[in-house]
Structure formats: C-alpha cells, structure tokens
GROMACS .gro file of C-alpha atoms in nm:
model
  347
    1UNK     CA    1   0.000   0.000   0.000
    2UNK     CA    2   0.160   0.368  -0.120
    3UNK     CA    3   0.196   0.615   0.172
    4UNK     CA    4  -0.045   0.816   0.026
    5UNK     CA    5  -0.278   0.528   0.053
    6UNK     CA    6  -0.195   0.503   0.408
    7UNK     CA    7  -0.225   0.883   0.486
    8UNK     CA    8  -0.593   0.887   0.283
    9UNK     CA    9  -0.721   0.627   0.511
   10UNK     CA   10  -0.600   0.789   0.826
   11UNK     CA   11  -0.653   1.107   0.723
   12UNK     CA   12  -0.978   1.181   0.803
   13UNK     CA   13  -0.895   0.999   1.181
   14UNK     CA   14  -0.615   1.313   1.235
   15UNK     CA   15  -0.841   1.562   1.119
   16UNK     CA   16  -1.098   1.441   1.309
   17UNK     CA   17  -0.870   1.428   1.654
   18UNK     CA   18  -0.700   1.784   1.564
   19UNK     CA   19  -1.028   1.989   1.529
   20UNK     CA   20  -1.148   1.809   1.825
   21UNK     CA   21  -0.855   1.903   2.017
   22UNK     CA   22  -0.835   2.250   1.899
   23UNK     CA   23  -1.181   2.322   1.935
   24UNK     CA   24  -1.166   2.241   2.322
   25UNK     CA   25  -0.837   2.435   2.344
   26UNK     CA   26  -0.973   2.711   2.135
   27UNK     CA   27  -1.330   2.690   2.460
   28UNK     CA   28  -1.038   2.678   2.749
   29UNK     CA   29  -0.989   3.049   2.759
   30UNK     CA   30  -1.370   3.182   2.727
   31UNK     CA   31  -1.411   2.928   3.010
   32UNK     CA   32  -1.130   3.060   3.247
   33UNK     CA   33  -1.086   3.428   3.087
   34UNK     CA   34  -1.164   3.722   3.339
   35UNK     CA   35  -1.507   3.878   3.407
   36UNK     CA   36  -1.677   4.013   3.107
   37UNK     CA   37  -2.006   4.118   2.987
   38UNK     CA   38  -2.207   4.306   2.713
   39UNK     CA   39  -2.504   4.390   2.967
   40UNK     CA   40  -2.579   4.773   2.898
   41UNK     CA   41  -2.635   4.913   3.244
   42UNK     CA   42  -2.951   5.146   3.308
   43UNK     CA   43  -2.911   5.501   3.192
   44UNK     CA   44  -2.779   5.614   3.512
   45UNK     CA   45  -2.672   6.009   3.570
   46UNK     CA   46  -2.404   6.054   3.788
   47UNK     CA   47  -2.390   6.356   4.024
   48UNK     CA   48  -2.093   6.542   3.920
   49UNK     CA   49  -2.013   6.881   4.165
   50UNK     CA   50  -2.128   7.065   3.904
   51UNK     CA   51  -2.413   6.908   3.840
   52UNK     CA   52  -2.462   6.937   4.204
   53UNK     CA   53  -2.457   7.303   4.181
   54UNK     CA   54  -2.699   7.323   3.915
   55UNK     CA   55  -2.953   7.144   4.179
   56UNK     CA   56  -2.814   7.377   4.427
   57UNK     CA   57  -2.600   7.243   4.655
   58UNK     CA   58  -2.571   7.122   4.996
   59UNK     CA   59  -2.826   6.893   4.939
   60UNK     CA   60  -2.982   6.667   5.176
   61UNK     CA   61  -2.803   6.312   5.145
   62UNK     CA   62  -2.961   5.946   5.244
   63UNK     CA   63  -2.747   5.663   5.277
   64UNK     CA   64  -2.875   5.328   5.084
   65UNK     CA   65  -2.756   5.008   5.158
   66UNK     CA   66  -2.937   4.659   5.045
   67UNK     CA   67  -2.853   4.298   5.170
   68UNK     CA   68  -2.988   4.023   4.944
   69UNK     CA   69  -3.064   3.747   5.180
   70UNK     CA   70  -3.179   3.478   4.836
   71UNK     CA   71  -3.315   3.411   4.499
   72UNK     CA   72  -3.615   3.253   4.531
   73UNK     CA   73  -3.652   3.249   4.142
   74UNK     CA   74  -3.305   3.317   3.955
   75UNK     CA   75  -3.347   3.251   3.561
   76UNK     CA   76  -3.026   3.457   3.380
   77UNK     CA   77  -3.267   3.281   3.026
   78UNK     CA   78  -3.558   3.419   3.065
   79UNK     CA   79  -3.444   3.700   3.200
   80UNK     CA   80  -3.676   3.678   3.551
   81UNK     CA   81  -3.595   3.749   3.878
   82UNK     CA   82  -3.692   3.764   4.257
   83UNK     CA   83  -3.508   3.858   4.521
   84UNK     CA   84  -3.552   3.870   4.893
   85UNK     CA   85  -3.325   4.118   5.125
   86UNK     CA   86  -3.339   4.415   5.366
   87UNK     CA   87  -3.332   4.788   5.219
   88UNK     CA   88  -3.249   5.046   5.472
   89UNK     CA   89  -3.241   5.430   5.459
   90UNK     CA   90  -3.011   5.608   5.664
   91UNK     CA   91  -3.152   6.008   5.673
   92UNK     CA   92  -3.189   6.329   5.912
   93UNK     CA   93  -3.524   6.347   5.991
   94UNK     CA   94  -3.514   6.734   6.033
   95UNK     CA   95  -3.439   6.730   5.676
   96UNK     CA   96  -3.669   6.459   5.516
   97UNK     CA   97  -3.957   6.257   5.617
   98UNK     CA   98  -3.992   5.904   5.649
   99UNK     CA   99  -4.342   5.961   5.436
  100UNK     CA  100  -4.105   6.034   5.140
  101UNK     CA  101  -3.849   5.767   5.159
  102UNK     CA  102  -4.083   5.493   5.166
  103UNK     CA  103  -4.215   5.591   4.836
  104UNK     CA  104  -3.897   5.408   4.710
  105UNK     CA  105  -3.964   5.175   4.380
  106UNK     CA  106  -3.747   4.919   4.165
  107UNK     CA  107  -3.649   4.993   3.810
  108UNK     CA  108  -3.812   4.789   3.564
  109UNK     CA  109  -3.889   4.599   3.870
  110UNK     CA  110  -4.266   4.514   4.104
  111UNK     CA  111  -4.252   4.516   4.492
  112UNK     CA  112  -4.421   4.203   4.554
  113UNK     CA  113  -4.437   4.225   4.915
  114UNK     CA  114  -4.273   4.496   5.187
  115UNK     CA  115  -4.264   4.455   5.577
  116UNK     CA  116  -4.383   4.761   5.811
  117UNK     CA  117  -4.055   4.983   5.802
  118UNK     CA  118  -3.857   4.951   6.142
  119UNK     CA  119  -3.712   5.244   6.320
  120UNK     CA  120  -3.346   5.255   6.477
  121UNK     CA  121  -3.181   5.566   6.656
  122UNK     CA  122  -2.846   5.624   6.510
  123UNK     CA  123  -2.738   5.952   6.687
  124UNK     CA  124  -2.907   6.249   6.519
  125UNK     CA  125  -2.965   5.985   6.262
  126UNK     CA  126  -3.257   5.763   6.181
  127UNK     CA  127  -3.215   5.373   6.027
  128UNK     CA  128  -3.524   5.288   5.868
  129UNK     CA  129  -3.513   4.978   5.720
  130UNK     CA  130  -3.793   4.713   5.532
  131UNK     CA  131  -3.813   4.361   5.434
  132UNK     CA  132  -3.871   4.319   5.080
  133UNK     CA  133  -3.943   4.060   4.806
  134UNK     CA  134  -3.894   4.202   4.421
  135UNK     CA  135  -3.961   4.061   4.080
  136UNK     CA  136  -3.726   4.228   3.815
  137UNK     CA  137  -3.541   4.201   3.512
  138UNK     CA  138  -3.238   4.346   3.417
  139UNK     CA  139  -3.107   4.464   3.073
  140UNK     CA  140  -2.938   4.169   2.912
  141UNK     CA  141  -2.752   4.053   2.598
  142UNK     CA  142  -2.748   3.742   2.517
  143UNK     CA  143  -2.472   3.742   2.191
  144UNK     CA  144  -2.215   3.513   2.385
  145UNK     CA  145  -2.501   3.256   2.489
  146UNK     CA  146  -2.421   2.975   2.658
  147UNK     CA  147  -2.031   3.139   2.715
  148UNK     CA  148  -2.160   3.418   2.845
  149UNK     CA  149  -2.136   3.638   3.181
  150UNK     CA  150  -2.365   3.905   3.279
  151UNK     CA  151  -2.452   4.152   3.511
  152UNK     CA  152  -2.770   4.187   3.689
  153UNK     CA  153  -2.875   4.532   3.825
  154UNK     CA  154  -3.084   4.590   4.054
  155UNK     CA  155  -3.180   4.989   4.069
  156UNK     CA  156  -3.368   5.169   4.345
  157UNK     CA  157  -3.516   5.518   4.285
  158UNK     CA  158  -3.792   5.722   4.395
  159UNK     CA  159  -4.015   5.946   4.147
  160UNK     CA  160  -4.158   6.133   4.463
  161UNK     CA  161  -3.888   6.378   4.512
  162UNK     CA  162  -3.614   6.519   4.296
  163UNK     CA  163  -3.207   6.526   4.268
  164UNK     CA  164  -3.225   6.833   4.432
  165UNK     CA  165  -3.395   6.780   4.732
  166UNK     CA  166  -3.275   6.437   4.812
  167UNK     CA  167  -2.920   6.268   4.750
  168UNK     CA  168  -2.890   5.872   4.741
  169UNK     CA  169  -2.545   5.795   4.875
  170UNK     CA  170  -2.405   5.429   4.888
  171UNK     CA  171  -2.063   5.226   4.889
  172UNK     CA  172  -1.983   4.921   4.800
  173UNK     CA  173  -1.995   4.825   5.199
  174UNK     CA  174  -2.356   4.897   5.153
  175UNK     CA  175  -2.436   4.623   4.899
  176UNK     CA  176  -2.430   4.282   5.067
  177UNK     CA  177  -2.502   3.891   4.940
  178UNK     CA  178  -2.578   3.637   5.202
  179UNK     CA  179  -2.308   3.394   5.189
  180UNK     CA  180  -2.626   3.119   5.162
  181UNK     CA  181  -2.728   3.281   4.814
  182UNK     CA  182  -2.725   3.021   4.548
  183UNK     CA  183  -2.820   3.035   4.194
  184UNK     CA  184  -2.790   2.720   4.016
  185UNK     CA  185  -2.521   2.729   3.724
  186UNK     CA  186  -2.421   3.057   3.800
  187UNK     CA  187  -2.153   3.211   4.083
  188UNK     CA  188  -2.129   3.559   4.199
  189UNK     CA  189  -1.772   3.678   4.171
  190UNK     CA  190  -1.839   4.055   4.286
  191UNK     CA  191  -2.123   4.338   4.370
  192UNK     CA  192  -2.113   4.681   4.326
  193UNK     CA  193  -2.278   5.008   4.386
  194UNK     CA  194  -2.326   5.331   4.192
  195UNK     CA  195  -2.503   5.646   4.240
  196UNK     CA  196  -2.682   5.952   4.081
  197UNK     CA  197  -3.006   6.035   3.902
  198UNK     CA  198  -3.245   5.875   3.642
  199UNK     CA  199  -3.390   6.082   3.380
  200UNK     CA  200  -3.736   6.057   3.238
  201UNK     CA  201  -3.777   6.269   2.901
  202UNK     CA  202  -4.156   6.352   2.820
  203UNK     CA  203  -4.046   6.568   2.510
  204UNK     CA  204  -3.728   6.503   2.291
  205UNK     CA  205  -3.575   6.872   2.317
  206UNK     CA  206  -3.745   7.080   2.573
  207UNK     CA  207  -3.568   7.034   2.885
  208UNK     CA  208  -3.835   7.163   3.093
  209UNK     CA  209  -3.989   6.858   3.026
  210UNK     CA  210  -3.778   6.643   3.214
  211UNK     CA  211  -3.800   6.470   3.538
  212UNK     CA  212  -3.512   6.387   3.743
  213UNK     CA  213  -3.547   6.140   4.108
  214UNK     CA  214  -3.232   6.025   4.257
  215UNK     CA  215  -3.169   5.633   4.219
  216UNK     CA  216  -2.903   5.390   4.351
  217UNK     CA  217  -2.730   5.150   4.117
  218UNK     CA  218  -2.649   4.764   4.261
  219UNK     CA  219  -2.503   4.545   4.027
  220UNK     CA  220  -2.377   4.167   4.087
  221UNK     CA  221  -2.155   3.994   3.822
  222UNK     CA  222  -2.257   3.619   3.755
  223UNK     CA  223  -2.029   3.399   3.571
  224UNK     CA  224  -2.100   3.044   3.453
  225UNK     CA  225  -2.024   2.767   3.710
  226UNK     CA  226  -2.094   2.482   3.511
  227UNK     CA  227  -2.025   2.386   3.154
  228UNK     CA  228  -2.369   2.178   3.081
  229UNK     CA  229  -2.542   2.441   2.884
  230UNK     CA  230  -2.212   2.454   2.690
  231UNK     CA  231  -2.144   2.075   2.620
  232UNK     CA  232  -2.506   2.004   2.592
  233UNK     CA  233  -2.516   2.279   2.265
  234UNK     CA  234  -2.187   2.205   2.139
  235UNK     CA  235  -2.106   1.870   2.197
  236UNK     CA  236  -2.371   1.732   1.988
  237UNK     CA  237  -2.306   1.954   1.671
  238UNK     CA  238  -1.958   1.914   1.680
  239UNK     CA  239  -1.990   1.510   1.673
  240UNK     CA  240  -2.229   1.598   1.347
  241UNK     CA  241  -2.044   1.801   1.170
  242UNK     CA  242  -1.696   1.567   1.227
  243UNK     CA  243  -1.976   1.272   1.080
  244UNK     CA  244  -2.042   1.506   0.791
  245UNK     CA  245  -1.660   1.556   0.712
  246UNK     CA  246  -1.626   1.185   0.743
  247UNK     CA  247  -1.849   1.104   0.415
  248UNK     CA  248  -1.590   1.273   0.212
  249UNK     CA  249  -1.335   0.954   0.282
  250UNK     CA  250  -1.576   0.699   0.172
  251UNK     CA  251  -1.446   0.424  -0.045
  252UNK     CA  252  -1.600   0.418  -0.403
  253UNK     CA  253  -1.842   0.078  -0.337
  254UNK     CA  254  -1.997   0.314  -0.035
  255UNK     CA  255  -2.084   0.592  -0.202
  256UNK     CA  256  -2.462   0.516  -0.285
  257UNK     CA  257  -2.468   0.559   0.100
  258UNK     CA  258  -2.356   0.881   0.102
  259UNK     CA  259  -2.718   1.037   0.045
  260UNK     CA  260  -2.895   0.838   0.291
  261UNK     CA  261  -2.630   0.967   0.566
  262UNK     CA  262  -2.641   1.325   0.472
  263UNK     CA  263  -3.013   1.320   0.450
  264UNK     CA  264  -2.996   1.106   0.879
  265UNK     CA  265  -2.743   1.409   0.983
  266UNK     CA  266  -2.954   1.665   0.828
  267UNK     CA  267  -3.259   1.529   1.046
  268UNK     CA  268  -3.077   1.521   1.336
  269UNK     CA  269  -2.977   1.850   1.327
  270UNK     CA  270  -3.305   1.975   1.236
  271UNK     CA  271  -3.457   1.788   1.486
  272UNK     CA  272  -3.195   1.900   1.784
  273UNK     CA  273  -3.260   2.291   1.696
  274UNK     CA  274  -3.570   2.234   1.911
  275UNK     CA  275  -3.340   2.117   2.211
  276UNK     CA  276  -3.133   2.427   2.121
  277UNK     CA  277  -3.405   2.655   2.103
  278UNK     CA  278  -3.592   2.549   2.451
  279UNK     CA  279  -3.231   2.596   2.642
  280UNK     CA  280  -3.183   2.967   2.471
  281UNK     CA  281  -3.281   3.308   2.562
  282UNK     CA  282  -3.590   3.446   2.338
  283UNK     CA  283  -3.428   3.681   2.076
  284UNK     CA  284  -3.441   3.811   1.776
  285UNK     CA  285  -3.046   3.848   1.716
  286UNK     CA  286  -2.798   3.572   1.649
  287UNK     CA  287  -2.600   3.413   1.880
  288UNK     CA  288  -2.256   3.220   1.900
  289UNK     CA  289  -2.498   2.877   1.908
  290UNK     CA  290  -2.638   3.000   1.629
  291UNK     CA  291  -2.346   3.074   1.423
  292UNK     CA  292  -2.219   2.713   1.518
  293UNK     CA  293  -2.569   2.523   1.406
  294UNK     CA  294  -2.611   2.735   1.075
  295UNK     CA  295  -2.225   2.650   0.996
  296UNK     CA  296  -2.281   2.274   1.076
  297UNK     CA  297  -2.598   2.296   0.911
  298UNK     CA  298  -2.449   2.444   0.565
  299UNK     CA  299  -2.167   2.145   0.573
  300UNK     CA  300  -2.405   1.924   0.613
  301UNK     CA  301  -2.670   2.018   0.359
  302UNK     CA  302  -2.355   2.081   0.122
  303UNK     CA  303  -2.253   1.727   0.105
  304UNK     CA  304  -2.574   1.579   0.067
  305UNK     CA  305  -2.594   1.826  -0.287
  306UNK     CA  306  -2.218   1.689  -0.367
  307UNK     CA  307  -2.349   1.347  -0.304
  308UNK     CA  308  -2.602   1.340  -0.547
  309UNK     CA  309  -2.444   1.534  -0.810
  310UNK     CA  310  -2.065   1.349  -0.723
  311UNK     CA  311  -2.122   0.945  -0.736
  312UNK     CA  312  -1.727   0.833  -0.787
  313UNK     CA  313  -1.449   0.812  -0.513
  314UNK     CA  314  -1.220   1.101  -0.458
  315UNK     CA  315  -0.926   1.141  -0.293
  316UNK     CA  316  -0.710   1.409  -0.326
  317UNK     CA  317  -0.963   1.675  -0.350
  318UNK     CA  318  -1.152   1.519  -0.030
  319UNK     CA  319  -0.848   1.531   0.181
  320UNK     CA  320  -0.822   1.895   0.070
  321UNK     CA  321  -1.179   1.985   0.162
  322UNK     CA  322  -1.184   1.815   0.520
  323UNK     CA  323  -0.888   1.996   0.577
  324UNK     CA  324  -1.043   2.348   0.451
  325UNK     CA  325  -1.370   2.282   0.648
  326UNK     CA  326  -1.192   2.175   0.986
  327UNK     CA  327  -1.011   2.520   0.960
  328UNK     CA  328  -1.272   2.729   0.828
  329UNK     CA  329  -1.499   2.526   1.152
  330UNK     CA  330  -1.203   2.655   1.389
  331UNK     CA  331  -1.140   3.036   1.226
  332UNK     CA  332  -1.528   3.105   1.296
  333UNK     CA  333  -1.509   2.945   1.681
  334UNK     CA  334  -1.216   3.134   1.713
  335UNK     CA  335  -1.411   3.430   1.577
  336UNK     CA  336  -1.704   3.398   1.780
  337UNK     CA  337  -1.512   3.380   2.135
  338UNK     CA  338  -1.254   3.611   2.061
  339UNK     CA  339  -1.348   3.908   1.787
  340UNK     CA  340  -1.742   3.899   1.812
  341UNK     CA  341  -1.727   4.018   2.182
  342UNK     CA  342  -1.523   4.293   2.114
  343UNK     CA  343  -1.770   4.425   1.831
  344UNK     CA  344  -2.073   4.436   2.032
  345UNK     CA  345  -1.912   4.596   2.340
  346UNK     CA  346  -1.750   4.395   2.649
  347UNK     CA  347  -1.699   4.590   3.051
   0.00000   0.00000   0.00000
C-alpha cells in the first residue's frame, strides 16, 4: 500500500482528533478568561459637583444600603428574577420625612411584598429599614449565549422627590449577598454600587420637560459555574459536523450511502434545533450557538448536494476539503469567542 494510501485512510482519523482538540483548546480560555459582559447598564446620571450646583447644593443626602438574603426564582434565560433582602435608609429626619423615603420603587422591577418599616436611633440619625421581596429584570444581551457572563442590576429610585432635594449615597460596603445565596449554574464573583439620578424625558428637546429622582445603582456579576449548557449545545453539533466531514473519505463501493447519511445528519440536526431553542434566551439576534448550528448545518446540507451530483471516489480533492472545512470550523469558533465580543461591546 503507497503512503499516500496510508495517509488517505488515516486522514480523516487526524483531522478528526486535531479539530477536536483545537476546538476544546480554542473553549479553554472563554471558560477561564476574566469577568466580562455586554449587559448595557440602566441610563444612570451621575452627580458630578457641578451638576450638584446646578440642583443647588448642599443637598440633603440618604445613605442606601441593600442585603440580598436569596433568589427565590433566579433565571439569567428568561431573564426573571426575585429577590428577597433588607433595604435600609439612613436620613436626618429634620431634613426629610420618612413619608417620602418609603415611596422608594425598583427599576423595571414590582414590589411584591414589603414589611412595616422599622425604626433605629443612630445619633441624630434615623435607620429605617424594610423587608422586601422584588420581581425584576435586568437589561441583558445574550450574543455570547451559553459562554456568556452578565450583570444583573438591581436599581432603586424614587419618582416622589427630585435630585435636588434628596441625595442617594451608597458604597460598595452597603451592597451585601448572604453567603447562603445560590443560583444554580451561575456564581457571583463581585457586587457593586453606583449612584446619581435617572432621567425621564416627556419631550425630545425641551428640557423643561424632564423629570429627574435620585436612584441607587447595585449590580452583581454572575459567571458560569458549570459547563452543561455549553457541552449540551456544542457537543452534539460538533460530533455531526466531524460525521459530515467523514463522508468525504468513503471508499468508491460506499458511495450510494452517502445520500442516505447526509439526509440522517440533516434530520438530526433539524430535529436537535428544538433542544437548542428550549435551552436559549428568546431573541431576535444571532448568537454564538447560532453561528455554530447554521455553519454545521451548511456542511451538512452541502454534502448531501455533492453526493447526489458526485457518485465516484475522490481522494485528493476530499483530503483537501476536510482539511479546509476543519479550519474554516475553527477560524469562525475562534471568531465567535474572541473578535465577536469585542464588536458588540465587552466591561
């Protein structure tokens, strides 16, 4: 048997074994990269001094701090939320009233139950604080699904009084998790608090038709802690599409096969889009599982039109093609984890 022979029939074995290779070392970094996300945060204002002096100064400040005490319902895929925790208001009472502060509300967020607010001395301060349970959303994108991480924010405002007549104030220090949170599939790997002003425009232009209301900012940053959504998804089309590139070293005898085992592949994948689609967020924009299926998908659908049109062995140019699909399979997964998130934005 001629070495080239030898190399045809285990040629499509190495290919096979490289792409597989690659493609996991290709996912290792994604999987163990730092923090990033492509969440757009809430159009928060931030107080600058001289914004400050447009609202006049010297104006009266609250302290906001929230513990999260658990997630009742967590679901980062449907984009649904509900949290249970503490929100306290640290004020001067010869300055504001505890009539105003509890008027406090949740962006894009429903208070589904709050506790009778409880009053603590705090030298010629007041602690008011209330036991809450929220349902929320957050804003999220989904472009990186399943390797993505995202940020959920969780904003607290209050329409009743203005920037500058009440200041939010908050630290980090002021934005606790319960070390007995859980959300399955996902880890917490830091929280973080902003402050300022939300903005509602009634009339695009005419600034006197604006309303301003203080708001506080808490964000957590989730990260994947498990890679089934990931292996599930791309496990599955990566077995298909190394079958697909497979067909291409069939021995002449086999090839009336060919059609029947494009056509079974082409099924398959058809068929496991529905798995795909009932693990992925609702959307009308592509994502990296997407790209994958629709790439697997065209291979696939390709070969079963060479089969019908090609019925002879070849060897020379099949070797070639493998070899110029297994790349052009890596360049996009290397596109999609490494390019695509800096074109829609990363933090």
């Amino acid at each position: 048997m001629s070495i080239f022979k030898k190399l045809y029939r285990h040629a499509n074995i190495v290919m096979a074994a490289i792409t597989i290779v690659l493609f996991f070392i290709i996912l290792y970094y994604p999987l163990n990269k730092i923090f990033f996300s492509s969440d757009q945060p809430p159009n928060l204002q931030f107080l600058t001094p001289k914004k400050s002096g447009a609202f006049g100064g010297n104006i009266p400040k609250v302290k906001v701090s929230l513990y999260v005490n658990d997630f009742p319902e967590f679901n980062m895929t449907d984009n649904k939320f509900v949290f249970e925790g503490t929100l306290s208001f640290e004020f001067n009472p010869e300055l504001i009233s505890i009539s105003t502060l509890e008027k406090f509300s949740f962006e894009q967020g429903t208070i589904l139950s709050k506790s009778s607010p409880t009053i603590r001395l705090l030298g010629n301060n007041l602690l008011i604080y209330y036991d809450v349970r929220v349902q929320l959303s957050s804003p999220m994108d989904y472009h990186l699904f399943p390797i993505d991480d995202h940020q959920l924010f969780i904003v607290i405002d209050n329409k009743s009084v203005s920037p500058n007549s009440v200041e939010f104030v908050s630290s980090n220090e002021n934005f606790i998790l319960s070390k007995s949170v859980f959300v399955g599939g996902w880890k917490s790997i830091g929280n973080f608090v902003e402050t300022g002003y939300m903005q509602t425009i009634l009339e695009k232009g005419n600034d006197s038709k604006k309303i301003d209301y203080p708001a506080v900012m808490f964000s957590i940053n989730f990260v994947r802690s498990g890679m089934r959504p990931i292996f599930i998804i791309f496990i599955p089309l990566l077995i298909l599409f190394i079958l697909s590139t497979f067909l291409l070293f069939w021995e002449k005898e086999h090839m009336s096969n060919r059609i029947v085992i494009c056509s079974s592949i082409i099924a398959a994948l058809l068929t496991y889009r529905f798995v795909i689609e009932s693990m992925s967020p609702q959307v009308g924009y592509f994502m990296i599982s997407d790209y994958i299926f629709l790439f697997v998908l065209t291979v696939s659908t390709g070969f079963f039109v060479i089969s019908i049109l090609f019925k002879g062995g070849h060897t020379g140019w099949s070797i070639l093609l493998a070899a110029l699909l297994d790349i052009a399979f890596l360049a996009l997964w290397i596109y999609l984890l490494f390019y695509m998130p800096l074109t829609i934005g990363t933090t």
